[in-house]
PDB file of C-alpha atoms in Angstrom:
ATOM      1  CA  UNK A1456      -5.979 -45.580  -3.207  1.00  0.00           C
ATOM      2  CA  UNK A1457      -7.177 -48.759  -1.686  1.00  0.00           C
ATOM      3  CA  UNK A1458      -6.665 -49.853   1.793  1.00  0.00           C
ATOM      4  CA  UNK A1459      -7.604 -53.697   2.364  1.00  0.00           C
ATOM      5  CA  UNK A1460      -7.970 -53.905   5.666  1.00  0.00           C
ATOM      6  CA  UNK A1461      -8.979 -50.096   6.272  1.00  0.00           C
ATOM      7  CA  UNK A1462     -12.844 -50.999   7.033  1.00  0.00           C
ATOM      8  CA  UNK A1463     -12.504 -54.440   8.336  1.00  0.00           C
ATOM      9  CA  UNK A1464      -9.870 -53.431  11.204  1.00  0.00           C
ATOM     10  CA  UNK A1465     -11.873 -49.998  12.362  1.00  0.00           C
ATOM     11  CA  UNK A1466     -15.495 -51.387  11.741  1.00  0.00           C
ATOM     12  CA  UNK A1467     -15.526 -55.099  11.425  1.00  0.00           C
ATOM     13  CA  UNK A1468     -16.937 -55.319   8.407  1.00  0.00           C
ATOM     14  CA  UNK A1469     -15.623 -58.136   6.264  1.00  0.00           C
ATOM     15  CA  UNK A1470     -17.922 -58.147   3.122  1.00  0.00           C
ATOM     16  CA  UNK A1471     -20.083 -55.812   1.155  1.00  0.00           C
ATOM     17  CA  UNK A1472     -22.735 -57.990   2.551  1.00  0.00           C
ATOM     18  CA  UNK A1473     -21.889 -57.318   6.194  1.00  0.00           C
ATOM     19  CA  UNK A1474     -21.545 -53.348   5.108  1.00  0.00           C
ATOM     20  CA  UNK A1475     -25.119 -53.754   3.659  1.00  0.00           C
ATOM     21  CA  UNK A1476     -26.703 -54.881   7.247  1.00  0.00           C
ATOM     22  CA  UNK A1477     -24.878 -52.226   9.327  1.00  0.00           C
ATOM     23  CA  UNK A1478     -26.482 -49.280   6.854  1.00  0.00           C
ATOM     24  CA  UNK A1479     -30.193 -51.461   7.058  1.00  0.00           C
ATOM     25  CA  UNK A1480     -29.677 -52.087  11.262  1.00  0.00           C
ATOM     26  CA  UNK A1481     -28.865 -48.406  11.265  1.00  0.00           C
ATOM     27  CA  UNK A1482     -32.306 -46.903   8.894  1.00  0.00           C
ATOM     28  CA  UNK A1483     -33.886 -49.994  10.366  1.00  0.00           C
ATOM     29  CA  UNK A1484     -36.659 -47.588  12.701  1.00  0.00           C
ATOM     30  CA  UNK A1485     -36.722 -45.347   9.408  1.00  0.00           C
ATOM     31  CA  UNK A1486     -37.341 -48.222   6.954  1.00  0.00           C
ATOM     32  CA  UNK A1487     -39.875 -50.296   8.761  1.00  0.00           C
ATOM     33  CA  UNK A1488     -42.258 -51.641   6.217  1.00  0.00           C
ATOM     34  CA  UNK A1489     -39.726 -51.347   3.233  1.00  0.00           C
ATOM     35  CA  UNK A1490     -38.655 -54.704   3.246  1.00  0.00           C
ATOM     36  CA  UNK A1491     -34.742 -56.142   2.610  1.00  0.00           C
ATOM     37  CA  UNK A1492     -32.212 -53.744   1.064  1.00  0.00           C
ATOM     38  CA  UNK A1493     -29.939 -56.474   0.221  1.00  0.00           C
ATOM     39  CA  UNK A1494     -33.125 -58.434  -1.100  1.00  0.00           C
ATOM     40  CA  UNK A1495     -33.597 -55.720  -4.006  1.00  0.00           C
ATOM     41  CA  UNK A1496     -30.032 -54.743  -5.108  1.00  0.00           C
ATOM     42  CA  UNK A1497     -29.903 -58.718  -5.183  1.00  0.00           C
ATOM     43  CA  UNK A1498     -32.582 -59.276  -7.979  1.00  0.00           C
ATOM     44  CA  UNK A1499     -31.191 -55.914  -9.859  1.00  0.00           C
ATOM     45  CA  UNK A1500     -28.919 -56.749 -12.842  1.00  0.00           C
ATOM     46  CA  UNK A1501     -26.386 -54.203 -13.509  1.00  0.00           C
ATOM     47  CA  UNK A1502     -25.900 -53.174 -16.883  1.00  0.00           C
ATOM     48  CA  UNK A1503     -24.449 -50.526 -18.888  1.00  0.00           C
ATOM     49  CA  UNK A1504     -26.046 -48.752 -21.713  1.00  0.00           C
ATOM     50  CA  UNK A1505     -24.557 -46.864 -24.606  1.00  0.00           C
ATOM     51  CA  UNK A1506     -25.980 -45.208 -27.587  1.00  0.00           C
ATOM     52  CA  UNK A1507     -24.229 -44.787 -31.080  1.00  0.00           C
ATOM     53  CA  UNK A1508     -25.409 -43.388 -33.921  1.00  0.00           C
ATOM     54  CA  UNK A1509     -27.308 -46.086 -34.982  1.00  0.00           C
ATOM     55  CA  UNK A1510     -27.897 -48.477 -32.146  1.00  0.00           C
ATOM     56  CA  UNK A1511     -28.239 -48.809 -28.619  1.00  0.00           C
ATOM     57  CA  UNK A1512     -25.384 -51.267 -26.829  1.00  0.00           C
ATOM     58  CA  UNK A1513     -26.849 -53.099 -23.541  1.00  0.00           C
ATOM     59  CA  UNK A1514     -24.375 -54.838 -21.392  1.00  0.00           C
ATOM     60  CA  UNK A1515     -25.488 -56.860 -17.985  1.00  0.00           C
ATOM     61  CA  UNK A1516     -24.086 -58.724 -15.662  1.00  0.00           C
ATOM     62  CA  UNK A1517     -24.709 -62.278 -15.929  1.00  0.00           C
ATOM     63  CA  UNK A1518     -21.735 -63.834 -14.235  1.00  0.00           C
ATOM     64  CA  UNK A1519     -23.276 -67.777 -13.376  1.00  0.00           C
ATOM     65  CA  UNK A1520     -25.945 -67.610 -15.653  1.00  0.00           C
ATOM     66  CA  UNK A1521     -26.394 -70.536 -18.426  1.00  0.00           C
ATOM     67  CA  UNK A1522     -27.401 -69.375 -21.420  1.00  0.00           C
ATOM     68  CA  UNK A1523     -31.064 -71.533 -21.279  1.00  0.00           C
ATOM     69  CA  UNK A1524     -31.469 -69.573 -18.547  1.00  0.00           C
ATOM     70  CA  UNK A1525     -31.593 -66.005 -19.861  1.00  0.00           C
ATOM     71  CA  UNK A1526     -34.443 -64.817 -21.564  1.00  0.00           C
ATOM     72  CA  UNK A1527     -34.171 -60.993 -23.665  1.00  0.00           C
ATOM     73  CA  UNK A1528     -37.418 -59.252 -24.702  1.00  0.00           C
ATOM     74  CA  UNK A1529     -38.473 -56.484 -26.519  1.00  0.00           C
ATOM     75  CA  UNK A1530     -41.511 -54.775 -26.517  1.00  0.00           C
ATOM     76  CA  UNK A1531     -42.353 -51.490 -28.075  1.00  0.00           C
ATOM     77  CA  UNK A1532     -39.300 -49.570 -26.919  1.00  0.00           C
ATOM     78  CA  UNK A1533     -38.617 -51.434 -23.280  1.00  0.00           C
ATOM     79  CA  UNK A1534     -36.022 -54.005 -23.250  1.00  0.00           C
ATOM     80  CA  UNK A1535     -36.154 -56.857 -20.524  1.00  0.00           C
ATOM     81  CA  UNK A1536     -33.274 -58.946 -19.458  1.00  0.00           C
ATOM     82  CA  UNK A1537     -34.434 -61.903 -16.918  1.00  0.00           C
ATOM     83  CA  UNK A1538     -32.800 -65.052 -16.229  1.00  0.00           C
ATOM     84  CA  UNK A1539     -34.347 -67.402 -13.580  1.00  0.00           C
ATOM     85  CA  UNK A1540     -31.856 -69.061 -11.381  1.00  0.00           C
ATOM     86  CA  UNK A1541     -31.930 -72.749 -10.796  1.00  0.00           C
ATOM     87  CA  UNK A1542     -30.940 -73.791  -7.268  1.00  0.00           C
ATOM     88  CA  UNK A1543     -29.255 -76.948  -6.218  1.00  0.00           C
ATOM     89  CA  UNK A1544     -29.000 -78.278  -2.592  1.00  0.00           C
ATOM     90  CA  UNK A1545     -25.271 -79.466  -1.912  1.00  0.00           C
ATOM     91  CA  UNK A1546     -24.097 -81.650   0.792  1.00  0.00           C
ATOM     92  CA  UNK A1547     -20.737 -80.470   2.087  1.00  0.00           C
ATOM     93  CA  UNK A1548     -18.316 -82.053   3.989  1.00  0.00           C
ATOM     94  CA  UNK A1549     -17.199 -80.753   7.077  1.00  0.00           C
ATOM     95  CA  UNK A1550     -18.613 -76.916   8.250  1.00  0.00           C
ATOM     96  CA  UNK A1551     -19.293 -73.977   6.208  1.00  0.00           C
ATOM     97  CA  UNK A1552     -16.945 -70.707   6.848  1.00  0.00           C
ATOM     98  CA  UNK A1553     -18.419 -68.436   5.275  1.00  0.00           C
ATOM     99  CA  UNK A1554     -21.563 -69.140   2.109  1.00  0.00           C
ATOM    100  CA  UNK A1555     -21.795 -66.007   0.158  1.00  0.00           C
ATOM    101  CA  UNK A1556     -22.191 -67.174  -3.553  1.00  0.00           C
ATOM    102  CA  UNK A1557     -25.911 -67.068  -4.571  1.00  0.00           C
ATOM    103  CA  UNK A1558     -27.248 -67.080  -8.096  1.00  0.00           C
ATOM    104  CA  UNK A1559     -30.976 -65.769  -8.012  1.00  0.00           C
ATOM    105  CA  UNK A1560     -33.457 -65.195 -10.132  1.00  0.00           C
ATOM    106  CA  UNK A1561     -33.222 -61.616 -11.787  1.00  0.00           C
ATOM    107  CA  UNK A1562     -34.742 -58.755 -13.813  1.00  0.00           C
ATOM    108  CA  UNK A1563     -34.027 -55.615 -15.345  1.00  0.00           C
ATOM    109  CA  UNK A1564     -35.931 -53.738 -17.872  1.00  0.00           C
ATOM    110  CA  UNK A1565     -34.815 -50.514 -19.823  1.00  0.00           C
ATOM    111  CA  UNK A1566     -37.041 -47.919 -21.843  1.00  0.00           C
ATOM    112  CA  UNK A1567     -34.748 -47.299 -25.362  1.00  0.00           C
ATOM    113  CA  UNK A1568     -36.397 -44.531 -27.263  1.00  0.00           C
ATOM    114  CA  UNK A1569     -36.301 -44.678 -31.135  1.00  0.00           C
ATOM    115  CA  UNK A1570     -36.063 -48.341 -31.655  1.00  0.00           C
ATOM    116  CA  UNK A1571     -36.525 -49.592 -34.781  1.00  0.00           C
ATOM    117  CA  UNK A1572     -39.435 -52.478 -34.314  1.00  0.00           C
ATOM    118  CA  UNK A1573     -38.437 -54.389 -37.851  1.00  0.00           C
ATOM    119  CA  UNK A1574     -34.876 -54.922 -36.820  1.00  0.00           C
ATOM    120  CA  UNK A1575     -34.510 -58.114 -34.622  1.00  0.00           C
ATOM    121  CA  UNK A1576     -31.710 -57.308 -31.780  1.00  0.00           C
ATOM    122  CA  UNK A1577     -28.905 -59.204 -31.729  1.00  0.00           C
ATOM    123  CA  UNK A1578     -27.543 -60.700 -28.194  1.00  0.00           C
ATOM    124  CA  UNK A1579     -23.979 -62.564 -27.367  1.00  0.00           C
ATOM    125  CA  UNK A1580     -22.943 -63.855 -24.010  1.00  0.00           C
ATOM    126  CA  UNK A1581     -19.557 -64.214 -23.604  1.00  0.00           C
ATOM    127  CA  UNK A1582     -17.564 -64.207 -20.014  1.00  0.00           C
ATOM    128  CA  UNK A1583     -20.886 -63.770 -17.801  1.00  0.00           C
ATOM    129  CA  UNK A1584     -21.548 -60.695 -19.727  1.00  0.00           C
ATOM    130  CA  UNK A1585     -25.182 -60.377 -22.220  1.00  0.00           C
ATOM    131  CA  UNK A1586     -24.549 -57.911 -24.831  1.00  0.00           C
ATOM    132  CA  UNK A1587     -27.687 -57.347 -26.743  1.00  0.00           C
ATOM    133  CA  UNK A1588     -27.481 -54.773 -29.477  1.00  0.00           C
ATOM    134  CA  UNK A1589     -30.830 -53.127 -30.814  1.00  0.00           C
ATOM    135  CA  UNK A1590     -30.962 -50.787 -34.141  1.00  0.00           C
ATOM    136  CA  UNK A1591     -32.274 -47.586 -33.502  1.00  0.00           C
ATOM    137  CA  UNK A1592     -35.524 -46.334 -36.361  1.00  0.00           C
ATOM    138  CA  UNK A1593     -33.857 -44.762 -39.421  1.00  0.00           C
ATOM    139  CA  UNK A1594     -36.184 -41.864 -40.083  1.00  0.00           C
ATOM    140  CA  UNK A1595     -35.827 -40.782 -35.513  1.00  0.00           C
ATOM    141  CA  UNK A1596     -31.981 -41.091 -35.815  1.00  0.00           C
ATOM    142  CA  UNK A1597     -30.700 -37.584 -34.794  1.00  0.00           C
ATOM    143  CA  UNK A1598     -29.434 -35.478 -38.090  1.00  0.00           C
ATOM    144  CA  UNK A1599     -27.378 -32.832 -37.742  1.00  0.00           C
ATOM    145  CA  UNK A1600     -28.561 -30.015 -40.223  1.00  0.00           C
ATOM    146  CA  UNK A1601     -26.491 -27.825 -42.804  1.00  0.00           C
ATOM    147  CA  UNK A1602     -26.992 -24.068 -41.932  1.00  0.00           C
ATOM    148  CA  UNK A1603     -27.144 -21.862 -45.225  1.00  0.00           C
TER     149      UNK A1603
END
């Protein structure tokens, strides 16, 4: 069940954000030399990845993204989904409350055994969300067997 205001009245936190820097100030003698937390979940894309008979389905998170921006590779049997943020300097009026909307540049790459290299995979981006759809080889599908 979810309880709004059940972190940010006992522990002040008021966005995943904040959460993020009480867990780093807290490891912070542990993690010395590690770098930003927040800095590497940033630049990670989440995606899900099924597998069907035939084909593997990759979905990733793209919300803000233009299209020119996103670039999909595939080489051998790892699949790479980048897009490279362009950042604009805006004058507002009057002071900031609270600035937590980034875009930045991102990466994610994804070993898919079996892929079939003649196939070209086929990606659609509809409502911030990069499906990309790669055919699996036809003689490493899995067959079931008949037992005599």
């Amino acid at each position: 069940m979810y309880y709004p205001t059940t972190l940010s009245s006992r522990y002040g936190v008021t966005s995943p954000n904040r959460l993020m820097r009480m867990v780093e100030e807290m490891l912070e003698p542990r993690l010395t030399g590690m770098g930003d937390l927040s800095e590497v979940s940033s630049q990670i894309i989440p995606t899900n990845v099924r597998e069907t008979e035939d084909k593997y389905i990759v979905e990733a998170q793209m919300s803000g993204a233009d299209r020119e921006d996103i670039e999909v590779f595939l080489e051998d049997d790892v699949l790479t989904v980048s897009y490279d943020a362009k950042t604009e300097e805006e004058q507002l009026e009057g002071g900031v409350l609270q600035d937590e909307w980034r875009l930045e540049s991102r990466r994610r790459s994804m070993r898919l055994p079996q892929v079939d290299r003649k196939s070209e995979p086929v990606g659609t981006l509809q409502n911030g969300i990069l499906r990309v759809e790669v055919e699996k080889s036809p003689e490493r599908r899995r067959r079931r067997l008949t037992i005599q």
